[in-house]
Amino acid sequence: MHIGLHSKSPTDLAKLSYNNSLKNQQLAIASSFQFISNACNSKI
């Protein structure tokens, strides 16, 4: 799969990578909260 890097400007690529890192960060935070709440629920 070849993504046309030449068609995108560096700022577009920067925005894409920034959005991807934000999504990954939110996913990581959500999964850690889920893990914590699961751990708390299992102790009760």
PDB file of N, CA and C in Angstrom:
ATOM      1  N   MET A   1       0.840  -1.195   0.000  1.00  0.00           N
ATOM      2  CA  MET A   1       0.000   0.000   0.000  1.00  0.00           C
ATOM      3  C   MET A   1       0.871   1.240   0.000  1.00  0.00           C
ATOM      4  N   HIS A   2       0.752   2.042  -1.035  1.00  0.00           N
ATOM      5  CA  HIS A   2       1.588   3.233  -1.141  1.00  0.00           C
ATOM      6  C   HIS A   2       0.751   4.478  -0.907  1.00  0.00           C
ATOM      7  N   ILE A   3       1.145   5.242   0.099  1.00  0.00           N
ATOM      8  CA  ILE A   3       0.449   6.494   0.373  1.00  0.00           C
ATOM      9  C   ILE A   3       1.179   7.602  -0.373  1.00  0.00           C
ATOM     10  N   GLY A   4       0.445   8.423  -1.092  1.00  0.00           N
ATOM     11  CA  GLY A   4       1.071   9.496  -1.864  1.00  0.00           C
ATOM     12  C   GLY A   4       1.619  10.584  -0.964  1.00  0.00           C
ATOM     13  N   LEU A   5       2.850  10.404  -0.516  1.00  0.00           N
ATOM     14  CA  LEU A   5       3.451  11.382   0.379  1.00  0.00           C
ATOM     15  C   LEU A   5       3.716  12.702  -0.346  1.00  0.00           C
ATOM     16  N   HIS A   6       3.992  12.620  -1.637  1.00  0.00           N
ATOM     17  CA  HIS A   6       4.343  13.831  -2.383  1.00  0.00           C
ATOM     18  C   HIS A   6       3.139  14.745  -2.549  1.00  0.00           C
ATOM     19  N   SER A   7       1.941  14.184  -2.500  1.00  0.00           N
ATOM     20  CA  SER A   7       0.738  14.999  -2.685  1.00  0.00           C
ATOM     21  C   SER A   7       0.401  15.783  -1.412  1.00  0.00           C
ATOM     22  N   LYS A   8       0.929  15.334  -0.290  1.00  0.00           N
ATOM     23  CA  LYS A   8       0.638  16.023   0.971  1.00  0.00           C
ATOM     24  C   LYS A   8       1.790  16.956   1.347  1.00  0.00           C
ATOM     25  N   SER A   9       1.440  18.077   1.908  1.00  0.00           N
ATOM     26  CA  SER A   9       2.468  18.993   2.388  1.00  0.00           C
ATOM     27  C   SER A   9       2.968  18.508   3.747  1.00  0.00           C
ATOM     28  N   PRO A  10       4.142  18.938   4.163  1.00  0.00           N
ATOM     29  CA  PRO A  10       4.683  18.527   5.473  1.00  0.00           C
ATOM     30  C   PRO A  10       3.732  18.858   6.627  1.00  0.00           C
ATOM     31  N   THR A  11       3.002  19.967   6.512  1.00  0.00           N
ATOM     32  CA  THR A  11       2.090  20.329   7.598  1.00  0.00           C
ATOM     33  C   THR A  11       0.926  19.357   7.666  1.00  0.00           C
ATOM     34  N   ASP A  12       0.463  18.888   6.500  1.00  0.00           N
ATOM     35  CA  ASP A  12      -0.605  17.881   6.500  1.00  0.00           C
ATOM     36  C   ASP A  12      -0.121  16.606   7.179  1.00  0.00           C
ATOM     37  N   LEU A  13       1.092  16.189   6.852  1.00  0.00           N
ATOM     38  CA  LEU A  13       1.661  14.981   7.457  1.00  0.00           C
ATOM     39  C   LEU A  13       1.819  15.174   8.959  1.00  0.00           C
ATOM     40  N   ALA A  14       2.232  16.369   9.355  1.00  0.00           N
ATOM     41  CA  ALA A  14       2.398  16.652  10.779  1.00  0.00           C
ATOM     42  C   ALA A  14       1.063  16.575  11.500  1.00  0.00           C
ATOM     43  N   LYS A  15       0.020  17.128  10.864  1.00  0.00           N
ATOM     44  CA  LYS A  15      -1.315  17.068  11.468  1.00  0.00           C
ATOM     45  C   LYS A  15      -1.783  15.626  11.591  1.00  0.00           C
ATOM     46  N   LEU A  16      -1.544  14.831  10.540  1.00  0.00           N
ATOM     47  CA  LEU A  16      -1.948  13.428  10.557  1.00  0.00           C
ATOM     48  C   LEU A  16      -1.271  12.680  11.696  1.00  0.00           C
ATOM     49  N   SER A  17       0.039  12.837  11.802  1.00  0.00           N
ATOM     50  CA  SER A  17       0.768  12.103  12.834  1.00  0.00           C
ATOM     51  C   SER A  17       0.363  12.596  14.223  1.00  0.00           C
ATOM     52  N   TYR A  18       0.090  13.903  14.343  1.00  0.00           N
ATOM     53  CA  TYR A  18      -0.345  14.465  15.628  1.00  0.00           C
ATOM     54  C   TYR A  18      -1.707  13.894  16.019  1.00  0.00           C
ATOM     55  N   ASN A  19      -2.635  13.835  15.050  1.00  0.00           N
ATOM     56  CA  ASN A  19      -3.961  13.266  15.326  1.00  0.00           C
ATOM     57  C   ASN A  19      -3.847  11.801  15.715  1.00  0.00           C
ATOM     58  N   ASN A  20      -2.988  11.066  15.025  1.00  0.00           N
ATOM     59  CA  ASN A  20      -2.803   9.645  15.340  1.00  0.00           C
ATOM     60  C   ASN A  20      -2.255   9.476  16.749  1.00  0.00           C
ATOM     61  N   SER A  21      -1.280  10.308  17.128  1.00  0.00           N
ATOM     62  CA  SER A  21      -0.699  10.175  18.465  1.00  0.00           C
ATOM     63  C   SER A  21      -1.722  10.551  19.531  1.00  0.00           C
ATOM     64  N   LEU A  22      -2.574  11.544  19.219  1.00  0.00           N
ATOM     65  CA  LEU A  22      -3.634  11.907  20.168  1.00  0.00           C
ATOM     66  C   LEU A  22      -4.597  10.751  20.365  1.00  0.00           C
ATOM     67  N   LYS A  23      -4.996  10.106  19.249  1.00  0.00           N
ATOM     68  CA  LYS A  23      -5.918   8.969  19.345  1.00  0.00           C
ATOM     69  C   LYS A  23      -5.295   7.859  20.165  1.00  0.00           C
ATOM     70  N   ASN A  24      -4.010   7.564  19.910  1.00  0.00           N
ATOM     71  CA  ASN A  24      -3.326   6.490  20.647  1.00  0.00           C
ATOM     72  C   ASN A  24      -3.253   6.833  22.127  1.00  0.00           C
ATOM     73  N   GLN A  25      -3.009   8.115  22.428  1.00  0.00           N
ATOM     74  CA  GLN A  25      -2.924   8.553  23.816  1.00  0.00           C
ATOM     75  C   GLN A  25      -4.275   8.374  24.505  1.00  0.00           C
ATOM     76  N   GLN A  26      -5.355   8.776  23.809  1.00  0.00           N
ATOM     77  CA  GLN A  26      -6.689   8.641  24.389  1.00  0.00           C
ATOM     78  C   GLN A  26      -7.040   7.183  24.602  1.00  0.00           C
ATOM     79  N   LEU A  27      -6.655   6.329  23.641  1.00  0.00           N
ATOM     80  CA  LEU A  27      -6.911   4.896  23.781  1.00  0.00           C
ATOM     81  C   LEU A  27      -6.164   4.333  24.982  1.00  0.00           C
ATOM     82  N   ALA A  28      -4.914   4.736  25.139  1.00  0.00           N
ATOM     83  CA  ALA A  28      -4.105   4.246  26.255  1.00  0.00           C
ATOM     84  C   ALA A  28      -4.704   4.685  27.581  1.00  0.00           C
ATOM     85  N   ILE A  29      -5.136   5.941  27.643  1.00  0.00           N
ATOM     86  CA  ILE A  29      -5.743   6.459  28.879  1.00  0.00           C
ATOM     87  C   ILE A  29      -7.038   5.718  29.180  1.00  0.00           C
ATOM     88  N   ALA A  30      -7.859   5.530  28.139  1.00  0.00           N
ATOM     89  CA  ALA A  30      -9.140   4.836  28.334  1.00  0.00           C
ATOM     90  C   ALA A  30      -8.918   3.415  28.809  1.00  0.00           C
ATOM     91  N   SER A  31      -7.964   2.724  28.204  1.00  0.00           N
ATOM     92  CA  SER A  31      -7.730   1.326  28.582  1.00  0.00           C
ATOM     93  C   SER A  31      -7.170   1.234  29.998  1.00  0.00           C
ATOM     94  N   SER A  32      -6.336   2.206  30.403  1.00  0.00           N
ATOM     95  CA  SER A  32      -5.794   2.164  31.762  1.00  0.00           C
ATOM     96  C   SER A  32      -6.888   2.459  32.784  1.00  0.00           C
ATOM     97  N   PHE A  33      -7.794   3.391  32.456  1.00  0.00           N
ATOM     98  CA  PHE A  33      -8.919   3.641  33.358  1.00  0.00           C
ATOM     99  C   PHE A  33      -9.793   2.397  33.478  1.00  0.00           C
ATOM    100  N   GLN A  34     -10.012   1.734  32.331  1.00  0.00           N
ATOM    101  CA  GLN A  34     -10.810   0.505  32.332  1.00  0.00           C
ATOM    102  C   GLN A  34     -10.151  -0.544  33.225  1.00  0.00           C
ATOM    103  N   PHE A  35      -8.825  -0.665  33.116  1.00  0.00           N
ATOM    104  CA  PHE A  35      -8.081  -1.637  33.917  1.00  0.00           C
ATOM    105  C   PHE A  35      -8.211  -1.315  35.404  1.00  0.00           C
ATOM    106  N   ILE A  36      -8.085  -0.029  35.745  1.00  0.00           N
ATOM    107  CA  ILE A  36      -8.178   0.385  37.150  1.00  0.00           C
ATOM    108  C   ILE A  36      -9.570   0.103  37.703  1.00  0.00           C
ATOM    109  N   SER A  37     -10.615   0.462  36.919  1.00  0.00           N
ATOM    110  CA  SER A  37     -11.983   0.242  37.409  1.00  0.00           C
ATOM    111  C   SER A  37     -12.271  -1.256  37.537  1.00  0.00           C
ATOM    112  N   ASN A  38     -11.737  -2.052  36.615  1.00  0.00           N
ATOM    113  CA  ASN A  38     -11.911  -3.504  36.710  1.00  0.00           C
ATOM    114  C   ASN A  38     -11.249  -4.038  37.969  1.00  0.00           C
ATOM    115  N   ALA A  39     -10.049  -3.532  38.267  1.00  0.00           N
ATOM    116  CA  ALA A  39      -9.324  -3.987  39.452  1.00  0.00           C
ATOM    117  C   ALA A  39     -10.081  -3.604  40.714  1.00  0.00           C
ATOM    118  N   CYS A  40     -10.625  -2.387  40.734  1.00  0.00           N
ATOM    119  CA  CYS A  40     -11.385  -1.941  41.907  1.00  0.00           C
ATOM    120  C   CYS A  40     -12.645  -2.777  42.086  1.00  0.00           C
ATOM    121  N   ASN A  41     -13.321  -3.068  40.977  1.00  0.00           N
ATOM    122  CA  ASN A  41     -14.563  -3.845  41.057  1.00  0.00           C
ATOM    123  C   ASN A  41     -14.300  -5.267  41.535  1.00  0.00           C
ATOM    124  N   SER A  42     -13.169  -5.825  41.158  1.00  0.00           N
ATOM    125  CA  SER A  42     -12.894  -7.212  41.529  1.00  0.00           C
ATOM    126  C   SER A  42     -12.537  -7.328  43.012  1.00  0.00           C
ATOM    127  N   LYS A  43     -12.031  -6.239  43.602  1.00  0.00           N
ATOM    128  CA  LYS A  43     -11.672  -6.279  45.017  1.00  0.00           C
ATOM    129  C   LYS A  43     -12.905  -6.226  45.912  1.00  0.00           C
ATOM    130  N   ILE A  44     -13.970  -5.622  45.415  1.00  0.00           N
ATOM    131  CA  ILE A  44     -15.174  -5.448  46.235  1.00  0.00           C
ATOM    132  C   ILE A  44     -15.873  -6.798  46.431  1.00  0.00           C
TER     133      ILE A  44
END
